[in-house]
Amino acid sequence: MSNKRVVSSTINGQQVEFLTEPQQSLLECLRDTLGLTGSKEGCNDGNCGACSVLINNRLVNACLMLGIEIDGKDVVTVEGLANVHELHPVQEAFVLEDGLQCGYCTPGFIVATKALLDRNANPTEDEIRFWLAGNLCRCTGYDKIVRSVRLASQLMNDAKEGPQ
Amino acid sequence: MKTFDYEAPVTIDQTITMMSKTHGQILLLAGGTDLLVQLRSGNKDVDLVIDVKGIPELNQISYDELSGLIIGAAVPCSQIYESQPVLEKFPAIIDAATIIGGKAIQNRASFGGNLCNASPSGDAIGAMMSLGAICNVVGSEGARNIPIEEFCIAPGKNALETGEMLISIQIPSPRPNSGSHYIRFTPRAEMDIAVAGVGASIELDSNLDQILSARIALVAVAPTPLLATEAAESLIGQEPSGPIFEKAANIAKQTIRPITDVRGSASQRKHLIGVLTRRCLDIAVNRAVQVS
Ligand SMILES: Cc1cc2nc3c(=O)[nH]c(=O)nc-3n(C[C@@H](O)[C@@H](O)[C@H](O)COP(=O)(O)OP(=O)(O)OC[C@H]3O[C@@H](n4cnc5c(N)ncnc54)[C@H](O)[C@@H]3O)c2cc1C
Ligand code: FES
Ligand code: FES
């Protein structure tokens, strides 16, 4: 199509340029254009949180944004959390506490949890449940997810204190 | 989504010119939490989407005693509830900004978009209406102010003329000894749309035993959010008390034109308006007493 526009932004720490048509959602751009298929499409209307990403450090639903809107912005997707050597503590915690079953909702929960813990290192159970209200899980059950978030908070606090 | 063009002007003038020169259907984009859903479902068609988030006036929130609170039309909920003057002086605004959607939605959804979308169940509209907000609008013919109770004219329809845009919403400084609250009923506490909602602001005299002025807004019980003028008037000159609130609640119940839909029946909505109005007034008065 002739209507393509260049978008340039930072995605997971890397400067990226890509082409998009204005009507393509950020989620489509991430998955189909950039091959970042970690962000999932659940509802495509803002209700399930499977597409959660961070834009300039704020949690948003990639299905409710146009790709063209991230021009000049800093984007973090679930792919940006682990490094080559180890999982991010939030990912680690979801593994240890069995915070996933089919895993479809998990990237969204993990990104949303990171956004929470970056702002509030010691959330209460209420704060966790409230924060994650925009993320739906059809199979694991929320108790295990809440336990994963609590463990993630512990792991991140331990890491901050450094080795004994 | 069907194809469309996209522009992101950085001034109001550019936007107005763009709107007057473009043929075809134009829609403005703030947070997109209504617009993208509507475009995707085919509920709305558009040739040009104009993203207004790059325009400074639409993106800032400011407060001074003379002008009151000015919320740029594209400022998202999270920026509103993180704003110090709002936290200190406009509790009903905080109530609404923190119940719209979840965290991800609140980082995008603006009060201006909520208002322009003109849904009968717009929580931000109810809160702003209870506080006597004025809508600052600009078009090719110049600027005008629309009282918020005249802004929504039918479900999904607002009072903007073709080529006009909402710039900001202005809320007067709270009077001494006043308090406000917005409350709604939803089956689920978060990520749900109001079955019914009530916003109220109350001003007390210096002895805190007489109501000097009151505004009550009702949500999701008529084709548009509604000002309950008679119910509010019944409170003036009265000492705040349960029976007085009850009386106002009963008048409010007579003002509404609720429908039955997937979220609730007309009779449930009528019942809810009674309960929510009483609770809302009670909390607004308590807040007025606390700030005094
Ligand atoms: C999952 C989910 C949950 C939600 N929960 C709630 C809820 O609990 N309560 C509630 O009230 N709402 C809720 N909403 C809807 C709410 O997010 C929107 O009403 C939001 O406030 C609209 O703001 P926006 O910035 O996203 O507007 P957009 O979607 O960008 O725009 C909305 C409309 O206003 C027009 N517009 C935007 N800016 C201007 C302007 N400056 N001048 C003229 N026209 C303009 C647009 O063209 C469009 O028609 C929810 C939505 C979702 C997806
Ligand atoms: S796919 Fe975006 S919220 Fe469900
Ligand atoms: S793990 Fe299957 S939907 Fe959450």
Short mmCIF file of C-alpha atoms and ligand atoms in Angstrom, two decimals:
data_model
loop_
_atom_site.label_atom_id
_atom_site.label_comp_id
_atom_site.label_asym_id
_atom_site.label_seq_id
_atom_site.Cartn_x
_atom_site.Cartn_y
_atom_site.Cartn_z
CA MET A 1 0.00 0.00 0.00
CA SER A 2 1.06 3.54 -0.73
CA ASN A 3 -0.03 4.92 2.59
CA LYS A 4 2.90 3.61 4.62
CA ARG A 5 4.65 5.84 7.11
CA VAL A 6 8.00 5.53 8.83
CA VAL A 7 7.94 5.19 12.60
CA SER A 8 11.10 5.44 14.60
CA SER A 9 11.23 4.52 18.26
CA THR A 10 13.16 2.66 20.90
CA ILE A 11 11.90 -0.86 21.45
CA ASN A 12 13.44 -2.91 24.25
CA GLY A 13 16.43 -0.60 24.33
CA GLN A 14 17.09 -0.72 20.60
CA GLN A 15 16.52 2.04 18.09
CA VAL A 16 14.01 0.69 15.57
CA GLU A 17 12.54 2.04 12.35
CA PHE A 18 9.59 0.38 10.71
CA LEU A 19 6.81 1.05 8.21
CA THR A 20 3.17 1.12 9.19
CA GLU A 21 -0.16 2.05 7.71
CA PRO A 22 -1.98 4.50 10.00
CA GLN A 23 -4.81 2.09 10.82
CA GLN A 24 -2.49 -0.65 12.09
CA SER A 25 -2.58 -1.07 15.85
CA LEU A 26 0.62 -1.11 17.86
CA LEU A 27 -0.11 -4.76 18.62
CA GLU A 28 -0.24 -5.62 14.90
CA CYS A 29 3.00 -3.70 14.30
CA LEU A 30 4.77 -5.49 17.15
CA ARG A 31 3.58 -8.95 16.18
CA ASP A 32 3.34 -8.86 12.38
CA THR A 33 5.89 -6.24 11.35
CA LEU A 34 8.53 -6.55 14.04
CA GLY A 35 8.13 -10.25 14.88
CA LEU A 36 7.70 -9.51 18.59
CA THR A 37 4.98 -12.08 19.20
CA GLY A 38 5.32 -12.10 22.99
CA SER A 39 2.49 -9.58 23.30
CA LYS A 40 -0.75 -11.49 22.70
CA GLU A 41 -4.11 -10.58 21.23
CA GLY A 42 -6.91 -11.73 23.52
CA CYS A 43 -9.87 -9.41 23.12
CA ASN A 44 -8.52 -6.65 20.89
CA ASP A 45 -10.66 -4.13 22.79
CA GLY A 46 -8.85 -3.22 25.99
CA ASN A 47 -10.46 -5.72 28.34
CA CYS A 48 -8.00 -8.61 28.78
CA GLY A 49 -4.51 -7.09 29.12
CA ALA A 50 -2.78 -9.84 27.07
CA CYS A 51 -1.26 -7.09 24.91
CA SER A 52 0.15 -5.07 27.84
CA VAL A 53 3.33 -3.13 27.03
CA LEU A 54 5.11 -0.13 28.54
CA ILE A 55 5.29 3.16 26.67
CA ASN A 56 7.65 5.66 28.32
CA ASN A 57 7.38 3.45 31.40
CA ARG A 58 3.59 3.54 31.54
CA LEU A 59 1.43 0.44 31.21
CA VAL A 60 -0.85 0.47 28.15
CA ASN A 61 -2.82 -1.92 25.96
CA ALA A 62 -1.06 -2.25 22.59
CA CYS A 63 -4.39 -3.14 20.94
CA LEU A 64 -5.80 0.31 21.79
CA MET A 65 -2.98 2.31 20.23
CA LEU A 66 -1.93 2.89 16.66
CA GLY A 67 1.59 1.80 15.78
CA ILE A 68 2.21 5.26 14.39
CA GLU A 69 1.63 6.73 17.87
CA ILE A 70 4.90 5.29 19.22
CA ASP A 71 7.03 7.49 16.97
CA GLY A 72 9.75 8.94 19.22
CA LYS A 73 8.62 6.88 22.21
CA ASP A 74 10.32 4.27 24.36
CA VAL A 75 8.59 0.88 24.25
CA VAL A 76 9.18 -2.18 26.44
CA THR A 77 7.54 -5.49 25.58
CA VAL A 78 7.82 -8.80 27.42
CA GLU A 79 10.77 -9.66 25.16
CA GLY A 80 12.71 -6.80 26.74
CA LEU A 81 12.68 -8.11 30.29
CA ALA A 82 15.05 -11.10 30.37
CA ASN A 83 18.67 -10.84 29.30
CA VAL A 84 20.64 -13.62 27.59
CA HIS A 85 21.80 -15.02 30.91
CA GLU A 86 18.76 -14.95 33.15
CA LEU A 87 15.06 -14.35 33.44
CA HIS A 88 13.74 -11.13 34.90
CA PRO A 89 12.80 -11.68 38.60
CA VAL A 90 9.11 -11.30 37.71
CA GLN A 91 9.44 -14.13 35.17
CA GLU A 92 11.42 -16.18 37.66
CA ALA A 93 8.68 -15.72 40.26
CA PHE A 94 5.89 -16.79 37.89
CA VAL A 95 7.85 -19.99 37.15
CA LEU A 96 8.55 -20.73 40.82
CA GLU A 97 4.98 -20.04 42.01
CA ASP A 98 3.29 -21.74 39.03
CA GLY A 99 1.70 -18.44 38.03
CA LEU A 100 0.79 -19.80 34.61
CA GLN A 101 -0.90 -22.73 32.91
CA CYS A 102 -1.47 -22.24 29.18
CA GLY A 103 0.59 -19.07 29.39
CA TYR A 104 -1.47 -16.98 26.98
CA CYS A 105 -2.15 -14.23 29.50
CA THR A 106 1.32 -14.45 31.06
CA PRO A 107 3.27 -11.89 29.00
CA GLY A 108 0.59 -9.33 29.86
CA PHE A 109 0.61 -10.20 33.56
CA ILE A 110 4.41 -10.05 33.62
CA VAL A 111 4.61 -6.65 31.97
CA ALA A 112 1.81 -5.31 34.21
CA THR A 113 3.57 -6.73 37.29
CA LYS A 114 6.83 -5.09 36.32
CA ALA A 115 5.02 -1.76 35.96
CA LEU A 116 3.51 -2.24 39.42
CA LEU A 117 6.75 -3.21 41.17
CA ASP A 118 8.68 -0.39 39.52
CA ARG A 119 6.28 2.00 41.26
CA ASN A 120 5.50 0.12 44.45
CA ALA A 121 8.18 -2.32 45.64
CA ASN A 122 5.99 -3.80 48.40
CA PRO A 123 2.39 -3.92 47.23
CA THR A 124 -0.29 -5.40 49.50
CA GLU A 125 -2.53 -8.17 48.17
CA ASP A 126 -5.28 -5.60 47.60
CA GLU A 127 -2.96 -3.36 45.65
CA ILE A 128 -1.81 -6.30 43.53
CA ARG A 129 -5.36 -7.38 42.73
CA PHE A 130 -6.43 -3.83 42.00
CA TRP A 131 -3.44 -3.18 39.74
CA LEU A 132 -3.95 -6.41 37.80
CA ALA A 133 -7.71 -5.90 37.35
CA GLY A 134 -7.13 -5.17 33.66
CA ASN A 135 -5.49 -8.56 33.07
CA LEU A 136 -7.67 -11.63 32.66
CA CYS A 137 -6.59 -15.25 33.08
CA ARG A 138 -8.86 -18.10 32.03
CA CYS A 139 -6.99 -21.00 33.58
CA THR A 140 -4.34 -20.48 36.27
CA GLY A 141 -6.51 -18.81 38.90
CA TYR A 142 -5.65 -15.48 40.40
CA ASP A 143 -4.34 -16.73 43.75
CA LYS A 144 -1.27 -18.26 42.15
CA ILE A 145 -0.73 -15.13 40.12
CA VAL A 146 -0.94 -12.97 43.24
CA ARG A 147 1.54 -15.28 44.98
CA SER A 148 3.86 -14.93 41.97
CA VAL A 149 3.70 -11.15 42.23
CA ARG A 150 4.50 -11.28 45.96
CA LEU A 151 7.50 -13.51 45.30
CA ALA A 152 8.61 -11.21 42.47
CA SER A 153 8.50 -8.29 44.87
CA GLN A 154 10.66 -10.25 47.33
CA LEU A 155 13.16 -11.29 44.66
CA MET A 156 13.47 -7.74 43.39
CA ASN A 157 13.94 -6.36 46.90
CA ASP A 158 16.58 -9.02 47.63
CA ALA A 159 18.39 -8.17 44.41
CA LYS A 160 18.42 -4.50 45.38
CA GLU A 161 20.04 -5.32 48.73
CA GLY A 162 22.72 -7.24 46.86
CA PRO A 163 24.59 -10.44 47.84
CA GLN A 164 25.06 -11.01 51.59
CA MET B 1 -9.58 -1.52 10.77
CA LYS B 2 -10.37 0.17 7.46
CA THR B 3 -7.66 2.41 6.05
CA PHE B 4 -7.47 6.06 7.06
CA ASP B 5 -4.99 8.92 7.06
CA TYR B 6 -3.30 10.16 10.20
CA GLU B 7 -1.99 13.58 11.18
CA ALA B 8 -0.53 14.81 14.44
CA PRO B 9 -0.58 18.62 14.45
CA VAL B 10 1.13 20.48 17.30
CA THR B 11 -1.03 23.61 17.50
CA ILE B 12 -4.75 24.32 17.80
CA ASP B 13 -4.60 26.56 14.70
CA GLN B 14 -3.09 23.80 12.57
CA THR B 15 -5.80 21.46 13.76
CA ILE B 16 -8.66 23.86 13.02
CA THR B 17 -7.27 24.57 9.56
CA MET B 18 -6.80 20.87 8.88
CA MET B 19 -10.40 20.22 9.92
CA SER B 20 -11.79 22.97 7.68
CA LYS B 21 -9.72 21.98 4.63
CA THR B 22 -10.18 18.23 4.66
CA HIS B 23 -13.05 16.58 2.86
CA GLY B 24 -14.55 13.46 4.29
CA GLN B 25 -15.04 12.23 7.81
CA ILE B 26 -12.55 13.53 10.40
CA LEU B 27 -12.23 12.24 13.95
CA LEU B 28 -9.91 13.45 16.67
CA LEU B 29 -7.81 10.96 18.60
CA ALA B 30 -6.93 11.41 22.26
CA GLY B 31 -6.28 8.18 24.20
CA GLY B 32 -8.15 6.08 21.65
CA THR B 33 -9.85 3.88 24.25
CA ASP B 34 -13.26 4.61 22.72
CA LEU B 35 -12.22 5.58 19.21
CA LEU B 36 -10.13 2.52 18.32
CA VAL B 37 -12.80 0.17 19.67
CA GLN B 38 -15.44 1.96 17.59
CA LEU B 39 -13.35 2.05 14.41
CA ARG B 40 -12.45 -1.61 14.73
CA SER B 41 -16.03 -2.71 15.27
CA GLY B 42 -17.15 -0.64 12.28
CA ASN B 43 -19.36 1.58 14.49
CA LYS B 44 -17.59 4.61 13.12
CA ASP B 45 -16.01 5.35 9.76
CA VAL B 46 -13.25 7.85 9.22
CA ASP B 47 -11.06 9.24 6.45
CA LEU B 48 -8.65 11.23 8.59
CA VAL B 49 -7.69 10.68 12.22
CA ILE B 50 -6.14 13.75 13.86
CA ASP B 51 -4.08 12.89 16.93
CA VAL B 52 -4.38 15.82 19.34
CA LYS B 53 -1.95 14.59 22.00
CA GLY B 54 0.89 16.70 20.59
CA ILE B 55 -0.95 19.98 21.23
CA PRO B 56 0.32 21.57 24.46
CA GLU B 57 -3.01 23.14 25.55
CA LEU B 58 -4.74 19.76 25.37
CA ASN B 59 -2.02 18.04 27.31
CA GLN B 60 -1.66 20.10 30.44
CA ILE B 61 -3.43 20.33 33.72
CA SER B 62 -3.22 23.53 35.75
CA TYR B 63 -4.78 25.10 38.81
CA ASP B 64 -5.04 28.55 40.26
CA GLU B 65 -7.70 30.00 42.47
CA LEU B 66 -9.03 32.44 39.90
CA SER B 67 -9.32 30.14 36.87
CA GLY B 68 -9.90 27.00 38.87
CA LEU B 69 -8.79 23.64 37.51
CA ILE B 70 -8.13 23.42 33.78
CA ILE B 71 -7.86 19.89 32.45
CA GLY B 72 -6.53 19.69 28.89
CA ALA B 73 -8.91 17.62 26.77
CA ALA B 74 -6.34 14.86 26.14
CA VAL B 75 -4.88 14.51 29.66
CA PRO B 76 -5.24 10.87 30.73
CA CYS B 77 -6.82 9.75 34.03
CA SER B 78 -3.50 8.75 35.60
CA GLN B 79 -2.07 12.22 35.10
CA ILE B 80 -5.24 13.66 36.62
CA TYR B 81 -5.11 11.54 39.77
CA GLU B 82 -1.39 12.16 40.19
CA SER B 83 -1.94 15.93 40.13
CA GLN B 84 -1.48 17.58 43.54
CA PRO B 85 -4.18 20.27 43.23
CA VAL B 86 -6.72 17.66 42.10
CA LEU B 87 -5.79 15.41 45.03
CA GLU B 88 -6.21 18.33 47.43
CA LYS B 89 -9.28 20.06 46.09
CA PHE B 90 -11.37 17.93 43.72
CA PRO B 91 -12.16 14.58 45.35
CA ALA B 92 -15.00 13.72 42.93
CA ILE B 93 -12.54 14.01 40.04
CA ILE B 94 -10.19 11.60 41.79
CA ASP B 95 -13.10 9.21 42.40
CA ALA B 96 -13.95 9.11 38.70
CA ALA B 97 -10.36 9.03 37.36
CA THR B 98 -9.51 6.02 39.53
CA ILE B 99 -12.54 3.89 38.57
CA ILE B 100 -12.39 4.24 34.78
CA GLY B 101 -11.10 0.93 33.36
CA GLY B 102 -7.90 -0.45 34.91
CA LYS B 103 -4.36 0.92 35.12
CA ALA B 104 -3.57 0.49 31.41
CA ILE B 105 -6.79 2.25 30.38
CA GLN B 106 -6.18 5.04 32.92
CA ASN B 107 -2.81 5.77 31.30
CA ARG B 108 -4.62 6.57 28.04
CA ALA B 109 -8.28 7.47 28.67
CA SER B 110 -8.84 11.22 28.91
CA PHE B 111 -11.68 13.16 30.55
CA GLY B 112 -12.04 15.11 27.30
CA GLY B 113 -12.50 11.89 25.33
CA ASN B 114 -14.95 10.57 27.91
CA LEU B 115 -16.98 13.77 27.53
CA CYS B 116 -16.81 13.96 23.70
CA ASN B 117 -17.81 10.32 23.45
CA ALA B 118 -21.03 11.37 25.26
CA SER B 119 -21.87 7.98 26.65
CA PRO B 120 -24.81 8.00 29.11
CA SER B 121 -22.51 6.10 31.49
CA GLY B 122 -19.43 8.35 31.30
CA ASP B 123 -18.08 8.44 34.85
CA ALA B 124 -15.87 11.47 34.19
CA ILE B 125 -18.88 13.37 32.82
CA GLY B 126 -20.86 12.74 36.02
CA ALA B 127 -18.04 13.90 38.28
CA MET B 128 -17.31 17.02 36.21
CA MET B 129 -21.02 17.87 35.96
CA SER B 130 -21.42 17.76 39.72
CA LEU B 131 -18.63 20.34 39.97
CA GLY B 132 -20.11 22.80 37.46
CA ALA B 133 -17.51 22.33 34.72
CA ILE B 134 -17.33 24.53 31.62
CA CYS B 135 -16.14 23.12 28.29
CA ASN B 136 -13.70 25.33 26.36
CA VAL B 137 -14.28 24.81 22.66
CA VAL B 138 -12.58 26.27 19.57
CA GLY B 139 -13.62 26.15 15.91
CA SER B 140 -13.01 28.10 12.73
CA GLU B 141 -15.59 30.65 13.92
CA GLY B 142 -13.70 31.26 17.17
CA ALA B 143 -13.91 30.09 20.76
CA ARG B 144 -16.95 29.43 22.93
CA ASN B 145 -17.78 27.95 26.33
CA ILE B 146 -20.40 25.27 26.80
CA PRO B 147 -21.72 24.40 30.28
CA ILE B 148 -21.12 20.70 30.72
CA GLU B 149 -24.80 19.91 31.23
CA GLU B 150 -25.41 21.14 27.66
CA PHE B 151 -22.48 19.29 26.09
CA CYS B 152 -23.96 15.81 25.66
CA ILE B 153 -27.12 15.88 23.58
CA ALA B 154 -27.85 12.20 22.86
CA PRO B 155 -26.07 8.85 23.35
CA GLY B 156 -22.75 9.27 21.47
CA LYS B 157 -23.62 12.81 20.30
CA ASN B 158 -22.11 16.02 21.63
CA ALA B 159 -22.80 19.71 21.03
CA LEU B 160 -19.66 20.35 18.95
CA GLU B 161 -20.32 21.76 15.48
CA THR B 162 -18.43 20.39 12.49
CA GLY B 163 -14.89 21.78 12.62
CA GLU B 164 -14.98 22.43 16.38
CA MET B 165 -12.79 20.75 18.97
CA LEU B 166 -12.71 20.55 22.74
CA ILE B 167 -9.63 22.26 24.17
CA SER B 168 -10.07 21.87 27.90
CA ILE B 169 -12.49 21.50 30.73
CA GLN B 170 -12.55 24.16 33.41
CA ILE B 171 -13.77 23.47 36.92
CA PRO B 172 -14.27 26.36 39.35
CA SER B 173 -12.22 26.44 42.56
CA PRO B 174 -14.08 24.79 45.40
CA ARG B 175 -15.92 27.20 47.71
CA PRO B 176 -14.95 27.21 51.40
CA ASN B 177 -16.54 24.34 53.37
CA SER B 178 -17.39 22.31 50.30
CA GLY B 179 -16.96 18.67 49.40
CA SER B 180 -17.65 16.41 46.44
CA HIS B 181 -17.99 12.73 45.61
CA TYR B 182 -18.66 10.45 42.65
CA ILE B 183 -20.04 6.95 43.25
CA ARG B 184 -21.34 4.28 40.89
CA PHE B 185 -22.74 0.78 41.05
CA THR B 186 -21.04 -1.94 39.00
CA PRO B 187 -21.25 -5.72 39.46
CA ARG B 188 -17.44 -5.88 39.33
CA ALA B 189 -15.44 -3.29 41.27
CA GLU B 190 -13.00 -2.53 38.43
CA MET B 191 -13.10 -2.77 34.64
CA ASP B 192 -16.86 -2.40 34.48
CA ILE B 193 -19.34 0.18 33.23
CA ALA B 194 -21.77 1.93 35.59
CA VAL B 195 -25.27 0.49 35.94
CA ALA B 196 -25.96 3.83 37.61
CA GLY B 197 -23.76 6.60 38.99
CA VAL B 198 -24.16 9.78 41.04
CA GLY B 199 -21.87 12.78 41.47
CA ALA B 200 -22.51 15.50 44.04
CA SER B 201 -20.88 18.63 45.36
CA ILE B 202 -22.10 20.41 48.49
CA GLU B 203 -21.22 23.76 50.01
CA LEU B 204 -21.92 24.33 53.72
CA ASP B 205 -22.08 27.58 55.67
CA SER B 206 -19.27 28.46 58.09
CA ASN B 207 -21.07 26.77 61.01
CA LEU B 208 -21.33 23.62 58.89
CA ASP B 209 -25.01 23.23 59.73
CA GLN B 210 -26.65 24.60 56.61
CA ILE B 211 -26.35 23.70 52.94
CA LEU B 212 -25.62 26.81 50.85
CA SER B 213 -25.39 25.23 47.43
CA ALA B 214 -25.51 21.79 45.85
CA ARG B 215 -25.17 20.07 42.49
CA ILE B 216 -26.15 16.49 41.74
CA ALA B 217 -25.37 14.65 38.48
CA LEU B 218 -26.94 11.31 37.52
CA VAL B 219 -25.23 8.82 35.21
CA ALA B 220 -26.47 5.88 33.09
CA VAL B 221 -30.14 6.59 33.82
CA ALA B 222 -31.08 8.78 30.84
CA PRO B 223 -29.90 9.26 27.23
CA THR B 224 -27.19 11.58 28.58
CA PRO B 225 -25.69 12.24 32.02
CA LEU B 226 -28.20 14.48 33.75
CA LEU B 227 -28.18 17.38 36.18
CA ALA B 228 -30.74 16.78 38.97
CA THR B 229 -31.56 20.43 39.53
CA GLU B 230 -34.72 20.01 41.63
CA ALA B 231 -33.15 17.39 43.85
CA ALA B 232 -30.20 19.73 44.48
CA GLU B 233 -32.50 22.70 45.17
CA SER B 234 -34.39 20.73 47.80
CA LEU B 235 -31.19 20.74 49.88
CA ILE B 236 -30.58 24.50 49.92
CA GLY B 237 -31.01 26.10 53.33
CA GLN B 238 -31.40 22.71 55.03
CA GLU B 239 -29.31 21.20 57.75
CA PRO B 240 -27.53 18.14 56.32
CA SER B 241 -29.23 14.98 57.61
CA GLY B 242 -30.36 11.53 56.49
CA PRO B 243 -34.01 12.53 55.94
CA ILE B 244 -32.99 15.55 53.83
CA PHE B 245 -30.76 13.36 51.67
CA GLU B 246 -33.57 10.83 51.39
CA LYS B 247 -35.93 13.51 50.14
CA ALA B 248 -33.42 14.68 47.52
CA ALA B 249 -32.84 11.06 46.50
CA ASN B 250 -36.58 10.58 45.97
CA ILE B 251 -36.77 13.68 43.80
CA ALA B 252 -33.74 12.46 41.80
CA LYS B 253 -35.55 9.17 41.18
CA GLN B 254 -38.40 11.09 39.55
CA THR B 255 -36.03 12.97 37.18
CA ILE B 256 -34.53 9.96 35.47
CA ARG B 257 -35.56 8.05 32.34
CA PRO B 258 -33.75 4.75 32.78
CA ILE B 259 -33.82 1.91 30.27
CA THR B 260 -33.45 -1.82 30.65
CA ASP B 261 -30.34 -3.23 29.00
CA VAL B 262 -27.69 -5.92 29.53
CA ARG B 263 -26.28 -4.09 32.55
CA GLY B 264 -29.49 -3.66 34.51
CA SER B 265 -33.23 -3.11 34.42
CA ALA B 266 -34.99 0.24 34.55
CA SER B 267 -36.40 -0.53 37.99
CA GLN B 268 -33.01 -1.58 39.35
CA ARG B 269 -31.55 1.67 38.06
CA LYS B 270 -34.30 3.68 39.73
CA HIS B 271 -33.66 1.90 43.01
CA LEU B 272 -29.90 2.43 42.64
CA ILE B 273 -30.28 6.17 42.06
CA GLY B 274 -32.11 6.41 45.38
CA VAL B 275 -29.41 4.54 47.28
CA LEU B 276 -26.44 6.12 45.50
CA THR B 277 -27.77 9.68 45.82
CA ARG B 278 -28.13 9.29 49.61
CA ARG B 279 -24.65 7.79 49.96
CA CYS B 280 -23.09 10.32 47.63
CA LEU B 281 -24.56 13.29 49.51
CA ASP B 282 -23.50 11.84 52.83
CA ILE B 283 -19.88 11.45 51.70
CA ALA B 284 -19.79 14.86 49.97
CA VAL B 285 -20.99 16.49 53.22
CA ASN B 286 -18.44 14.55 55.30
CA ARG B 287 -15.71 15.73 52.99
CA ALA B 288 -16.94 19.33 53.29
CA VAL B 289 -16.73 19.03 57.07
CA GLN B 290 -13.25 17.51 56.89
CA VAL B 291 -11.75 20.28 54.75
CA SER B 292 -13.23 23.07 56.87
C1 LIG C 1 -11.65 -1.75 28.95
C2 LIG C 1 -12.30 -0.40 29.05
C3 LIG C 1 -12.88 -0.02 30.25
C4 LIG C 1 -13.51 1.22 30.37
N1 LIG C 1 -14.08 1.56 31.55
C5 LIG C 1 -14.73 2.74 31.67
C6 LIG C 1 -15.35 3.12 32.89
O1 LIG C 1 -15.29 2.41 33.90
N2 LIG C 1 -16.01 4.31 32.94
C7 LIG C 1 -16.08 5.15 31.86
O2 LIG C 1 -16.68 6.21 31.97
N3 LIG C 1 -15.50 4.82 30.70
C8 LIG C 1 -14.84 3.64 30.58
N4 LIG C 1 -14.26 3.30 29.38
C9 LIG C 1 -14.31 4.25 28.29
C10 LIG C 1 -13.25 5.33 28.51
O3 LIG C 1 -11.97 4.71 28.46
C11 LIG C 1 -13.37 6.40 27.48
O4 LIG C 1 -14.63 7.02 27.52
C12 LIG C 1 -12.27 7.45 27.60
O5 LIG C 1 -12.40 8.29 28.73
C13 LIG C 1 -12.24 8.27 26.34
O6 LIG C 1 -11.05 9.02 26.31
P1 LIG C 1 -9.95 8.76 25.21
O7 LIG C 1 -8.88 9.77 25.51
O8 LIG C 1 -9.56 7.36 25.13
O9 LIG C 1 -10.78 9.23 23.94
P2 LIG C 1 -10.77 8.74 22.38
O10 LIG C 1 -11.16 7.34 22.26
O11 LIG C 1 -9.47 9.18 21.79
O12 LIG C 1 -11.90 9.69 21.86
C14 LIG C 1 -13.26 9.52 22.25
C15 LIG C 1 -14.17 10.34 21.34
O13 LIG C 1 -13.98 11.74 21.55
C16 LIG C 1 -13.53 12.36 20.35
N5 LIG C 1 -12.53 13.34 20.78
C17 LIG C 1 -11.39 13.08 21.46
N6 LIG C 1 -10.75 14.21 21.78
C18 LIG C 1 -11.50 15.23 21.26
C19 LIG C 1 -11.37 16.67 21.27
N7 LIG C 1 -10.34 17.29 21.85
N8 LIG C 1 -12.34 17.41 20.67
C20 LIG C 1 -13.39 16.78 20.08
N9 LIG C 1 -13.57 15.44 20.04
C21 LIG C 1 -12.64 14.68 20.63
C22 LIG C 1 -13.00 11.25 19.49
O14 LIG C 1 -13.06 11.57 18.12
C23 LIG C 1 -13.91 10.10 19.86
O15 LIG C 1 -15.11 10.19 19.19
C24 LIG C 1 -13.58 2.09 29.25
C25 LIG C 1 -12.98 1.71 28.04
C26 LIG C 1 -12.34 0.49 27.93
C27 LIG C 1 -11.72 0.10 26.63
S1 FES C 2 -5.88 -7.77 23.39
FE1 FES C 2 -5.45 -5.81 24.15
S2 FES C 2 -6.52 -5.82 26.02
FE2 FES C 2 -7.09 -7.71 25.16
S1 FES C 3 -2.51 -19.10 31.99
FE1 FES C 3 -4.02 -19.59 30.53
S2 FES C 3 -5.13 -17.73 30.41
FE2 FES C 3 -3.81 -17.36 32.06
#
